[in-house]
Amino acid sequence: MENWDDYRFILALDRSGTIRAAALLLGVTHSTVSRRLAVINERYGKPVFERSAGGYRKTELGEELVEAAQQMEGISFSADRRRKASETELSGPITLSIPDVLGQYLLLDYLADFCQQYPDIKLSLLSSYSFADLDRSEADVVIRGVAKPPDHLVGRRLFPYALSYYCRRDYLEKTEPADRRWIAAVTTSGIPRWIADSPFPDAPVSMMSDDITLRHKAALSGHGMVRGACYMNDPEPDLMRLPKSPAPFPVADFWVLTHPDLKNTPRIKLLMRFLAAALLENQDLIEGRHGTT
């Protein structure tokens, strides 16, 4: 194998399973992946990948090369983290992985202030609900509300975010009891279990969506009742908690985390302190102590 690029192509095809998906993963054309695969197969005198139903699968030789490529990739990521860790100035790039709604509804102004205060730090936001892989340098810092993050990550555990039940302020007045509906996340069971413990356990679900913001906007527009995060819903003047709602219930603690290799990097430490302070400043709102009916 002559260069790291060949290993990148092998990993991409192994992870994606098809030429087209590998091309998208690498940001190249379909024909580029096909040509590179042909060159690699020719170099070894036998196939590294073979066609299978719906895509490609690695051969016995391919398994050995994928394992070697993974080791090389890990060394590359480790070297990149160590390079970042050696930088002592409050400048340079940081990628922050953050749930989309947390950025939109709570931390947007804080993040803008951070960028203004530290213009030499180039902050990139990765909006995602999946846990970014810090070992693979998908992000440098993550904020997540989880029960148990990966054990090897380091950072700070804060406090839980809470949920409650909401509707538009005029929704109950404008709808007859038989016409009231829930807006809920998509579930395999069809009816979310939490509805049984809600103020309206007999109301059916009218709309299901896997988009948290869409559910929030639907409730805000008066299309139904919703269970949502207090920090999203309590500040909305046109929303209210449903009558006879129980106290907001905690879901999972917020964590601000980074990779151990980056924990002493000045700009990383600065951002993590900044984020923790911003969340602590809004603790009452996040835990549901600012809501009114």
PDB file of C-alpha atoms in Angstrom:
ATOM      1  CA  MET A   1       0.000   0.000   0.000  1.00  0.00           C
ATOM      2  CA  GLU A   2       1.566   3.251  -1.111  1.00  0.00           C
ATOM      3  CA  ASN A   3      -0.260   5.973   0.784  1.00  0.00           C
ATOM      4  CA  TRP A   4      -2.864   6.813   3.395  1.00  0.00           C
ATOM      5  CA  ASP A   5      -5.384   7.751   0.694  1.00  0.00           C
ATOM      6  CA  ASP A   6      -5.679   4.098  -0.290  1.00  0.00           C
ATOM      7  CA  TYR A   7      -6.506   3.213   3.300  1.00  0.00           C
ATOM      8  CA  ARG A   8      -9.090   5.992   3.386  1.00  0.00           C
ATOM      9  CA  PHE A   9     -10.820   4.503   0.356  1.00  0.00           C
ATOM     10  CA  ILE A  10     -10.760   1.032   1.895  1.00  0.00           C
ATOM     11  CA  LEU A  11     -12.282   2.307   5.150  1.00  0.00           C
ATOM     12  CA  ALA A  12     -14.930   4.339   3.341  1.00  0.00           C
ATOM     13  CA  LEU A  13     -16.051   1.378   1.231  1.00  0.00           C
ATOM     14  CA  ASP A  14     -16.044  -0.929   4.249  1.00  0.00           C
ATOM     15  CA  ARG A  15     -18.142   1.497   6.304  1.00  0.00           C
ATOM     16  CA  SER A  16     -20.588   2.467   3.586  1.00  0.00           C
ATOM     17  CA  GLY A  17     -20.915  -0.795   1.654  1.00  0.00           C
ATOM     18  CA  THR A  18     -21.417   0.754  -1.785  1.00  0.00           C
ATOM     19  CA  ILE A  19     -19.342   2.705  -4.288  1.00  0.00           C
ATOM     20  CA  ARG A  20     -21.837   5.551  -4.349  1.00  0.00           C
ATOM     21  CA  ALA A  21     -22.047   5.870  -0.561  1.00  0.00           C
ATOM     22  CA  ALA A  22     -18.259   5.712  -0.257  1.00  0.00           C
ATOM     23  CA  ALA A  23     -17.968   8.500  -2.819  1.00  0.00           C
ATOM     24  CA  LEU A  24     -20.347  10.676  -0.785  1.00  0.00           C
ATOM     25  CA  LEU A  25     -18.407   9.901   2.375  1.00  0.00           C
ATOM     26  CA  LEU A  26     -15.110  10.901   0.752  1.00  0.00           C
ATOM     27  CA  GLY A  27     -16.439  13.843  -1.231  1.00  0.00           C
ATOM     28  CA  VAL A  28     -15.314  12.414  -4.574  1.00  0.00           C
ATOM     29  CA  THR A  29     -17.041  11.023  -7.642  1.00  0.00           C
ATOM     30  CA  HIS A  30     -18.425   7.540  -8.077  1.00  0.00           C
ATOM     31  CA  SER A  31     -15.913   6.859 -10.868  1.00  0.00           C
ATOM     32  CA  THR A  32     -12.990   7.930  -8.651  1.00  0.00           C
ATOM     33  CA  VAL A  33     -13.857   5.274  -6.073  1.00  0.00           C
ATOM     34  CA  SER A  34     -14.283   2.642  -8.787  1.00  0.00           C
ATOM     35  CA  ARG A  35     -10.901   3.465 -10.319  1.00  0.00           C
ATOM     36  CA  ARG A  36      -9.133   3.501  -6.973  1.00  0.00           C
ATOM     37  CA  LEU A  37     -10.655   0.150  -6.014  1.00  0.00           C
ATOM     38  CA  ALA A  38      -9.458  -1.350  -9.313  1.00  0.00           C
ATOM     39  CA  VAL A  39      -5.936  -0.027  -8.695  1.00  0.00           C
ATOM     40  CA  ILE A  40      -5.873  -1.442  -5.164  1.00  0.00           C
ATOM     41  CA  ASN A  41      -7.130  -4.840  -6.329  1.00  0.00           C
ATOM     42  CA  GLU A  42      -4.517  -4.901  -9.098  1.00  0.00           C
ATOM     43  CA  ARG A  43      -1.744  -3.944  -6.705  1.00  0.00           C
ATOM     44  CA  TYR A  44      -2.467  -6.962  -4.515  1.00  0.00           C
ATOM     45  CA  GLY A  45      -3.185  -9.306  -7.367  1.00  0.00           C
ATOM     46  CA  LYS A  46      -6.515 -10.324  -5.885  1.00  0.00           C
ATOM     47  CA  PRO A  47      -9.699  -8.581  -4.755  1.00  0.00           C
ATOM     48  CA  VAL A  48      -9.828  -6.553  -1.564  1.00  0.00           C
ATOM     49  CA  PHE A  49     -13.614  -6.218  -1.957  1.00  0.00           C
ATOM     50  CA  GLU A  50     -16.075  -8.383  -3.830  1.00  0.00           C
ATOM     51  CA  ARG A  51     -19.524  -7.577  -5.126  1.00  0.00           C
ATOM     52  CA  SER A  52     -22.379  -8.795  -2.977  1.00  0.00           C
ATOM     53  CA  ALA A  53     -26.120  -8.316  -2.948  1.00  0.00           C
ATOM     54  CA  GLY A  54     -26.642  -4.573  -2.849  1.00  0.00           C
ATOM     55  CA  GLY A  55     -23.005  -3.569  -2.554  1.00  0.00           C
ATOM     56  CA  TYR A  56     -19.514  -4.751  -1.688  1.00  0.00           C
ATOM     57  CA  ARG A  57     -18.044  -6.903   1.051  1.00  0.00           C
ATOM     58  CA  LYS A  58     -14.417  -7.252   2.059  1.00  0.00           C
ATOM     59  CA  THR A  59     -12.475 -10.396   1.301  1.00  0.00           C
ATOM     60  CA  GLU A  60     -10.116 -12.106   3.735  1.00  0.00           C
ATOM     61  CA  LEU A  61      -7.367  -9.827   2.440  1.00  0.00           C
ATOM     62  CA  GLY A  62      -9.732  -6.888   2.779  1.00  0.00           C
ATOM     63  CA  GLU A  63     -10.321  -7.702   6.446  1.00  0.00           C
ATOM     64  CA  GLU A  64      -6.568  -7.516   7.099  1.00  0.00           C
ATOM     65  CA  LEU A  65      -6.268  -4.213   5.255  1.00  0.00           C
ATOM     66  CA  VAL A  66      -9.299  -2.717   7.013  1.00  0.00           C
ATOM     67  CA  GLU A  67      -7.789  -3.636  10.371  1.00  0.00           C
ATOM     68  CA  ALA A  68      -4.498  -1.999   9.381  1.00  0.00           C
ATOM     69  CA  ALA A  69      -6.342   1.052   8.085  1.00  0.00           C
ATOM     70  CA  GLN A  70      -8.244   1.409  11.374  1.00  0.00           C
ATOM     71  CA  GLN A  71      -4.965   1.321  13.276  1.00  0.00           C
ATOM     72  CA  MET A  72      -3.469   3.971  11.004  1.00  0.00           C
ATOM     73  CA  GLU A  73      -6.574   6.100  11.324  1.00  0.00           C
ATOM     74  CA  GLY A  74      -6.407   5.892  15.110  1.00  0.00           C
ATOM     75  CA  ILE A  75      -2.754   6.976  15.053  1.00  0.00           C
ATOM     76  CA  SER A  76      -3.669   9.873  12.765  1.00  0.00           C
ATOM     77  CA  PHE A  77      -6.480  11.052  15.031  1.00  0.00           C
ATOM     78  CA  SER A  78      -4.264  10.722  18.096  1.00  0.00           C
ATOM     79  CA  ALA A  79      -1.520  12.772  16.446  1.00  0.00           C
ATOM     80  CA  ASP A  80      -4.029  15.465  15.543  1.00  0.00           C
ATOM     81  CA  ARG A  81      -5.325  15.652  19.118  1.00  0.00           C
ATOM     82  CA  ARG A  82      -1.791  15.875  20.507  1.00  0.00           C
ATOM     83  CA  ARG A  83      -1.013  18.666  18.075  1.00  0.00           C
ATOM     84  CA  LYS A  84      -4.062  20.583  19.327  1.00  0.00           C
ATOM     85  CA  ALA A  85      -3.128  19.859  22.936  1.00  0.00           C
ATOM     86  CA  SER A  86       0.306  21.412  22.415  1.00  0.00           C
ATOM     87  CA  GLU A  87      -1.180  24.736  21.280  1.00  0.00           C
ATOM     88  CA  THR A  88      -1.100  27.217  24.158  1.00  0.00           C
ATOM     89  CA  GLU A  89      -2.638  30.309  22.561  1.00  0.00           C
ATOM     90  CA  LEU A  90      -6.315  31.264  22.846  1.00  0.00           C
ATOM     91  CA  SER A  91      -6.699  30.885  19.104  1.00  0.00           C
ATOM     92  CA  GLY A  92      -7.439  28.223  16.555  1.00  0.00           C
ATOM     93  CA  PRO A  93     -10.420  26.043  15.648  1.00  0.00           C
ATOM     94  CA  ILE A  94     -12.869  24.319  17.987  1.00  0.00           C
ATOM     95  CA  THR A  95     -15.704  22.077  16.861  1.00  0.00           C
ATOM     96  CA  LEU A  96     -18.580  21.977  19.346  1.00  0.00           C
ATOM     97  CA  SER A  97     -21.195  19.229  19.026  1.00  0.00           C
ATOM     98  CA  ILE A  98     -24.498  20.365  20.479  1.00  0.00           C
ATOM     99  CA  PRO A  99     -28.140  19.275  20.189  1.00  0.00           C
ATOM    100  CA  ASP A 100     -29.897  21.522  17.710  1.00  0.00           C
ATOM    101  CA  VAL A 101     -32.634  22.677  20.103  1.00  0.00           C
ATOM    102  CA  LEU A 102     -30.166  23.502  22.858  1.00  0.00           C
ATOM    103  CA  GLY A 103     -28.315  25.768  20.470  1.00  0.00           C
ATOM    104  CA  GLN A 104     -31.453  27.397  19.089  1.00  0.00           C
ATOM    105  CA  TYR A 105     -33.497  27.879  22.232  1.00  0.00           C
ATOM    106  CA  LEU A 106     -30.934  28.395  24.964  1.00  0.00           C
ATOM    107  CA  LEU A 107     -27.304  28.929  23.979  1.00  0.00           C
ATOM    108  CA  LEU A 108     -27.387  30.825  20.680  1.00  0.00           C
ATOM    109  CA  ASP A 109     -26.749  34.266  22.206  1.00  0.00           C
ATOM    110  CA  TYR A 110     -24.070  32.867  24.506  1.00  0.00           C
ATOM    111  CA  LEU A 111     -22.243  31.249  21.609  1.00  0.00           C
ATOM    112  CA  ALA A 112     -22.417  34.500  19.649  1.00  0.00           C
ATOM    113  CA  ASP A 113     -20.956  36.327  22.660  1.00  0.00           C
ATOM    114  CA  PHE A 114     -18.136  33.784  22.878  1.00  0.00           C
ATOM    115  CA  CYS A 115     -17.260  34.336  19.221  1.00  0.00           C
ATOM    116  CA  GLN A 116     -17.272  38.090  19.765  1.00  0.00           C
ATOM    117  CA  GLN A 117     -15.142  37.932  22.912  1.00  0.00           C
ATOM    118  CA  TYR A 118     -12.596  35.544  21.375  1.00  0.00           C
ATOM    119  CA  PRO A 119     -12.388  36.363  17.655  1.00  0.00           C
ATOM    120  CA  ASP A 120      -9.169  34.365  17.250  1.00  0.00           C
ATOM    121  CA  ILE A 121     -10.998  31.174  18.199  1.00  0.00           C
ATOM    122  CA  LYS A 122     -12.873  29.789  15.211  1.00  0.00           C
ATOM    123  CA  LEU A 123     -15.918  28.044  16.628  1.00  0.00           C
ATOM    124  CA  SER A 124     -17.729  25.528  14.425  1.00  0.00           C
ATOM    125  CA  LEU A 125     -21.074  24.139  15.568  1.00  0.00           C
ATOM    126  CA  LEU A 126     -22.044  20.571  14.784  1.00  0.00           C
ATOM    127  CA  SER A 127     -25.795  20.314  15.404  1.00  0.00           C
ATOM    128  CA  SER A 128     -26.668  16.713  16.098  1.00  0.00           C
ATOM    129  CA  TYR A 129     -28.516  14.537  18.568  1.00  0.00           C
ATOM    130  CA  SER A 130     -26.113  11.645  18.135  1.00  0.00           C
ATOM    131  CA  PHE A 131     -23.027  11.512  20.336  1.00  0.00           C
ATOM    132  CA  ALA A 132     -20.076  12.804  18.315  1.00  0.00           C
ATOM    133  CA  ASP A 133     -17.114  10.429  18.293  1.00  0.00           C
ATOM    134  CA  LEU A 134     -14.338  12.399  19.972  1.00  0.00           C
ATOM    135  CA  ASP A 135     -11.875   9.572  19.381  1.00  0.00           C
ATOM    136  CA  ARG A 136     -12.341  10.139  15.660  1.00  0.00           C
ATOM    137  CA  SER A 137     -12.092  13.930  16.050  1.00  0.00           C
ATOM    138  CA  GLU A 138     -15.674  14.482  14.919  1.00  0.00           C
ATOM    139  CA  ALA A 139     -15.763  17.215  17.572  1.00  0.00           C
ATOM    140  CA  ASP A 140     -13.527  18.698  20.255  1.00  0.00           C
ATOM    141  CA  VAL A 141     -16.226  19.458  22.832  1.00  0.00           C
ATOM    142  CA  VAL A 142     -19.724  18.036  23.272  1.00  0.00           C
ATOM    143  CA  ILE A 143     -22.758  19.035  25.306  1.00  0.00           C
ATOM    144  CA  ARG A 144     -25.229  16.236  25.825  1.00  0.00           C
ATOM    145  CA  GLY A 145     -28.078  15.350  28.115  1.00  0.00           C
ATOM    146  CA  VAL A 146     -27.350  11.692  28.808  1.00  0.00           C
ATOM    147  CA  ALA A 147     -27.521   9.297  31.726  1.00  0.00           C
ATOM    148  CA  LYS A 148     -24.051   7.924  31.145  1.00  0.00           C
ATOM    149  CA  PRO A 149     -21.550   9.310  28.628  1.00  0.00           C
ATOM    150  CA  PRO A 150     -18.546   7.281  27.401  1.00  0.00           C
ATOM    151  CA  ASP A 151     -16.365   6.511  30.412  1.00  0.00           C
ATOM    152  CA  HIS A 152     -13.090   7.802  28.989  1.00  0.00           C
ATOM    153  CA  LEU A 153     -14.319  11.325  28.203  1.00  0.00           C
ATOM    154  CA  VAL A 154     -13.568  14.087  30.708  1.00  0.00           C
ATOM    155  CA  GLY A 155     -15.437  17.207  31.693  1.00  0.00           C
ATOM    156  CA  ARG A 156     -18.233  18.307  33.942  1.00  0.00           C
ATOM    157  CA  ARG A 157     -21.555  16.856  34.970  1.00  0.00           C
ATOM    158  CA  LEU A 158     -24.096  19.574  35.656  1.00  0.00           C
ATOM    159  CA  PHE A 159     -27.810  18.988  36.330  1.00  0.00           C
ATOM    160  CA  PRO A 160     -30.777  17.419  34.536  1.00  0.00           C
ATOM    161  CA  TYR A 161     -33.054  19.077  32.042  1.00  0.00           C
ATOM    162  CA  ALA A 162     -36.758  18.655  32.741  1.00  0.00           C
ATOM    163  CA  LEU A 163     -39.908  18.089  30.698  1.00  0.00           C
ATOM    164  CA  SER A 164     -43.509  19.147  31.182  1.00  0.00           C
ATOM    165  CA  TYR A 165     -46.786  19.263  29.232  1.00  0.00           C
ATOM    166  CA  TYR A 166     -47.768  22.281  27.150  1.00  0.00           C
ATOM    167  CA  CYS A 167     -50.313  23.753  24.787  1.00  0.00           C
ATOM    168  CA  ARG A 168     -51.086  27.121  23.243  1.00  0.00           C
ATOM    169  CA  ARG A 169     -52.786  29.380  25.781  1.00  0.00           C
ATOM    170  CA  ASP A 170     -56.080  29.420  23.893  1.00  0.00           C
ATOM    171  CA  TYR A 171     -56.002  25.776  22.806  1.00  0.00           C
ATOM    172  CA  LEU A 172     -58.181  24.347  25.568  1.00  0.00           C
ATOM    173  CA  GLU A 173     -60.731  27.154  25.158  1.00  0.00           C
ATOM    174  CA  LYS A 174     -60.975  26.625  21.412  1.00  0.00           C
ATOM    175  CA  THR A 175     -61.291  22.841  21.440  1.00  0.00           C
ATOM    176  CA  GLU A 176     -63.940  20.571  22.850  1.00  0.00           C
ATOM    177  CA  PRO A 177     -62.603  17.852  25.168  1.00  0.00           C
ATOM    178  CA  ALA A 178     -63.260  15.199  22.520  1.00  0.00           C
ATOM    179  CA  ASP A 179     -61.244  17.165  19.945  1.00  0.00           C
ATOM    180  CA  ARG A 180     -58.057  17.613  21.963  1.00  0.00           C
ATOM    181  CA  ARG A 181     -55.013  15.888  20.535  1.00  0.00           C
ATOM    182  CA  TRP A 182     -51.393  15.163  21.354  1.00  0.00           C
ATOM    183  CA  ILE A 183     -48.355  15.913  19.218  1.00  0.00           C
ATOM    184  CA  ALA A 184     -45.716  13.270  19.882  1.00  0.00           C
ATOM    185  CA  ALA A 185     -42.484  11.742  18.717  1.00  0.00           C
ATOM    186  CA  VAL A 186     -42.555   8.790  16.357  1.00  0.00           C
ATOM    187  CA  THR A 187     -42.650   5.505  18.269  1.00  0.00           C
ATOM    188  CA  THR A 188     -42.881   1.873  17.209  1.00  0.00           C
ATOM    189  CA  SER A 189     -45.727   1.277  19.659  1.00  0.00           C
ATOM    190  CA  GLY A 190     -47.852   4.055  18.187  1.00  0.00           C
ATOM    191  CA  ILE A 191     -48.979   5.542  21.504  1.00  0.00           C
ATOM    192  CA  PRO A 192     -46.218   6.955  23.741  1.00  0.00           C
ATOM    193  CA  ARG A 193     -46.302   5.561  27.268  1.00  0.00           C
ATOM    194  CA  TRP A 194     -46.049   8.998  28.851  1.00  0.00           C
ATOM    195  CA  ILE A 195     -49.547   9.962  27.683  1.00  0.00           C
ATOM    196  CA  ALA A 196     -51.040   7.669  30.336  1.00  0.00           C
ATOM    197  CA  ASP A 197     -49.442   9.829  33.050  1.00  0.00           C
ATOM    198  CA  SER A 198     -50.324  13.160  31.433  1.00  0.00           C
ATOM    199  CA  PRO A 199     -53.173  15.538  32.341  1.00  0.00           C
ATOM    200  CA  PHE A 200     -55.111  14.214  29.319  1.00  0.00           C
ATOM    201  CA  PRO A 201     -54.449  10.456  29.254  1.00  0.00           C
ATOM    202  CA  ASP A 202     -57.393   9.702  26.984  1.00  0.00           C
ATOM    203  CA  ALA A 203     -56.547  12.208  24.249  1.00  0.00           C
ATOM    204  CA  PRO A 204     -55.313  10.535  21.060  1.00  0.00           C
ATOM    205  CA  VAL A 205     -52.202  11.419  19.061  1.00  0.00           C
ATOM    206  CA  SER A 206     -52.927  13.460  15.944  1.00  0.00           C
ATOM    207  CA  MET A 207     -49.415  14.209  14.715  1.00  0.00           C
ATOM    208  CA  MET A 208     -46.142  12.338  15.100  1.00  0.00           C
ATOM    209  CA  SER A 209     -42.725  13.700  14.190  1.00  0.00           C
ATOM    210  CA  ASP A 210     -39.116  12.880  14.984  1.00  0.00           C
ATOM    211  CA  ASP A 211     -38.284  16.610  14.784  1.00  0.00           C
ATOM    212  CA  ILE A 212     -38.338  18.252  18.224  1.00  0.00           C
ATOM    213  CA  THR A 213     -38.547  21.758  16.797  1.00  0.00           C
ATOM    214  CA  LEU A 214     -41.453  20.822  14.531  1.00  0.00           C
ATOM    215  CA  ARG A 215     -43.408  19.428  17.498  1.00  0.00           C
ATOM    216  CA  HIS A 216     -42.699  22.600  19.448  1.00  0.00           C
ATOM    217  CA  LYS A 217     -43.796  24.819  16.550  1.00  0.00           C
ATOM    218  CA  ALA A 218     -46.933  22.732  16.023  1.00  0.00           C
ATOM    219  CA  ALA A 219     -47.985  23.245  19.638  1.00  0.00           C
ATOM    220  CA  LEU A 220     -47.142  26.944  19.401  1.00  0.00           C
ATOM    221  CA  SER A 221     -49.423  27.177  16.359  1.00  0.00           C
ATOM    222  CA  GLY A 222     -52.285  25.587  18.270  1.00  0.00           C
ATOM    223  CA  HIS A 223     -52.297  22.183  16.590  1.00  0.00           C
ATOM    224  CA  GLY A 224     -52.271  20.167  19.781  1.00  0.00           C
ATOM    225  CA  MET A 225     -50.689  19.432  23.139  1.00  0.00           C
ATOM    226  CA  VAL A 226     -47.061  18.438  23.537  1.00  0.00           C
ATOM    227  CA  ARG A 227     -44.569  17.140  26.043  1.00  0.00           C
ATOM    228  CA  GLY A 228     -41.383  19.159  25.783  1.00  0.00           C
ATOM    229  CA  ALA A 229     -38.308  20.596  27.446  1.00  0.00           C
ATOM    230  CA  CYS A 230     -39.033  23.356  29.922  1.00  0.00           C
ATOM    231  CA  TYR A 231     -36.196  25.527  28.596  1.00  0.00           C
ATOM    232  CA  MET A 232     -37.867  25.516  25.160  1.00  0.00           C
ATOM    233  CA  ASN A 233     -41.467  26.006  26.204  1.00  0.00           C
ATOM    234  CA  ASP A 234     -41.585  28.059  29.404  1.00  0.00           C
ATOM    235  CA  PRO A 235     -40.132  31.231  27.798  1.00  0.00           C
ATOM    236  CA  GLU A 236     -42.841  31.199  25.100  1.00  0.00           C
ATOM    237  CA  PRO A 237     -45.563  33.724  26.111  1.00  0.00           C
ATOM    238  CA  ASP A 238     -48.132  31.960  23.900  1.00  0.00           C
ATOM    239  CA  LEU A 239     -47.613  28.573  25.563  1.00  0.00           C
ATOM    240  CA  MET A 240     -48.718  27.370  28.966  1.00  0.00           C
ATOM    241  CA  ARG A 241     -48.320  24.244  30.997  1.00  0.00           C
ATOM    242  CA  LEU A 242     -51.411  22.090  30.934  1.00  0.00           C
ATOM    243  CA  PRO A 243     -53.673  22.385  33.987  1.00  0.00           C
ATOM    244  CA  LYS A 244     -52.983  19.752  36.622  1.00  0.00           C
ATOM    245  CA  SER A 245     -49.584  19.002  35.152  1.00  0.00           C
ATOM    246  CA  PRO A 246     -47.299  17.226  37.620  1.00  0.00           C
ATOM    247  CA  ALA A 247     -44.056  18.885  38.606  1.00  0.00           C
ATOM    248  CA  PRO A 248     -41.535  18.940  35.771  1.00  0.00           C
ATOM    249  CA  PHE A 249     -39.676  15.656  35.712  1.00  0.00           C
ATOM    250  CA  PRO A 250     -35.925  15.364  35.153  1.00  0.00           C
ATOM    251  CA  VAL A 251     -34.727  13.338  32.190  1.00  0.00           C
ATOM    252  CA  ALA A 252     -30.930  13.254  32.053  1.00  0.00           C
ATOM    253  CA  ASP A 253     -28.002  15.333  33.261  1.00  0.00           C
ATOM    254  CA  PHE A 254     -26.251  17.798  30.996  1.00  0.00           C
ATOM    255  CA  TRP A 255     -22.566  17.049  30.490  1.00  0.00           C
ATOM    256  CA  VAL A 256     -19.847  19.243  28.977  1.00  0.00           C
ATOM    257  CA  LEU A 257     -17.140  16.862  27.752  1.00  0.00           C
ATOM    258  CA  THR A 258     -13.931  16.612  25.768  1.00  0.00           C
ATOM    259  CA  HIS A 259     -11.309  13.999  24.945  1.00  0.00           C
ATOM    260  CA  PRO A 260      -8.642  13.397  27.636  1.00  0.00           C
ATOM    261  CA  ASP A 261      -5.931  14.451  25.168  1.00  0.00           C
ATOM    262  CA  LEU A 262      -7.540  17.900  24.874  1.00  0.00           C
ATOM    263  CA  LYS A 263      -8.473  18.591  28.487  1.00  0.00           C
ATOM    264  CA  ASN A 264      -5.552  20.960  29.115  1.00  0.00           C
ATOM    265  CA  THR A 265      -5.686  22.810  25.793  1.00  0.00           C
ATOM    266  CA  PRO A 266      -6.301  26.459  26.795  1.00  0.00           C
ATOM    267  CA  ARG A 267      -8.965  27.275  24.219  1.00  0.00           C
ATOM    268  CA  ILE A 268     -10.793  24.008  24.958  1.00  0.00           C
ATOM    269  CA  LYS A 269     -10.745  24.679  28.703  1.00  0.00           C
ATOM    270  CA  LEU A 270     -11.983  28.211  28.078  1.00  0.00           C
ATOM    271  CA  LEU A 271     -14.946  27.086  25.994  1.00  0.00           C
ATOM    272  CA  MET A 272     -15.907  24.360  28.457  1.00  0.00           C
ATOM    273  CA  ARG A 273     -15.902  26.814  31.379  1.00  0.00           C
ATOM    274  CA  PHE A 274     -17.919  29.268  29.305  1.00  0.00           C
ATOM    275  CA  LEU A 275     -20.529  26.648  28.408  1.00  0.00           C
ATOM    276  CA  ALA A 276     -20.843  25.367  31.971  1.00  0.00           C
ATOM    277  CA  ALA A 277     -21.344  28.926  33.237  1.00  0.00           C
ATOM    278  CA  ALA A 278     -24.028  29.573  30.607  1.00  0.00           C
ATOM    279  CA  LEU A 279     -25.929  26.429  31.576  1.00  0.00           C
ATOM    280  CA  LEU A 280     -25.620  27.173  35.294  1.00  0.00           C
ATOM    281  CA  GLU A 281     -26.972  30.669  34.699  1.00  0.00           C
ATOM    282  CA  ASN A 282     -30.107  29.044  33.261  1.00  0.00           C
ATOM    283  CA  GLN A 283     -30.404  26.182  35.728  1.00  0.00           C
ATOM    284  CA  ASP A 284     -33.834  27.205  37.046  1.00  0.00           C
ATOM    285  CA  LEU A 285     -35.235  27.420  33.527  1.00  0.00           C
ATOM    286  CA  ILE A 286     -33.657  24.126  32.460  1.00  0.00           C
ATOM    287  CA  GLU A 287     -34.967  22.317  35.550  1.00  0.00           C
ATOM    288  CA  GLY A 288     -38.451  23.760  35.057  1.00  0.00           C
ATOM    289  CA  ARG A 289     -38.659  26.192  37.975  1.00  0.00           C
ATOM    290  CA  HIS A 290     -39.677  29.178  35.839  1.00  0.00           C
ATOM    291  CA  GLY A 291     -42.866  27.786  34.397  1.00  0.00           C
ATOM    292  CA  THR A 292     -46.361  29.094  35.045  1.00  0.00           C
ATOM    293  CA  THR A 293     -49.774  27.845  34.037  1.00  0.00           C
TER     294      THR A 293
END
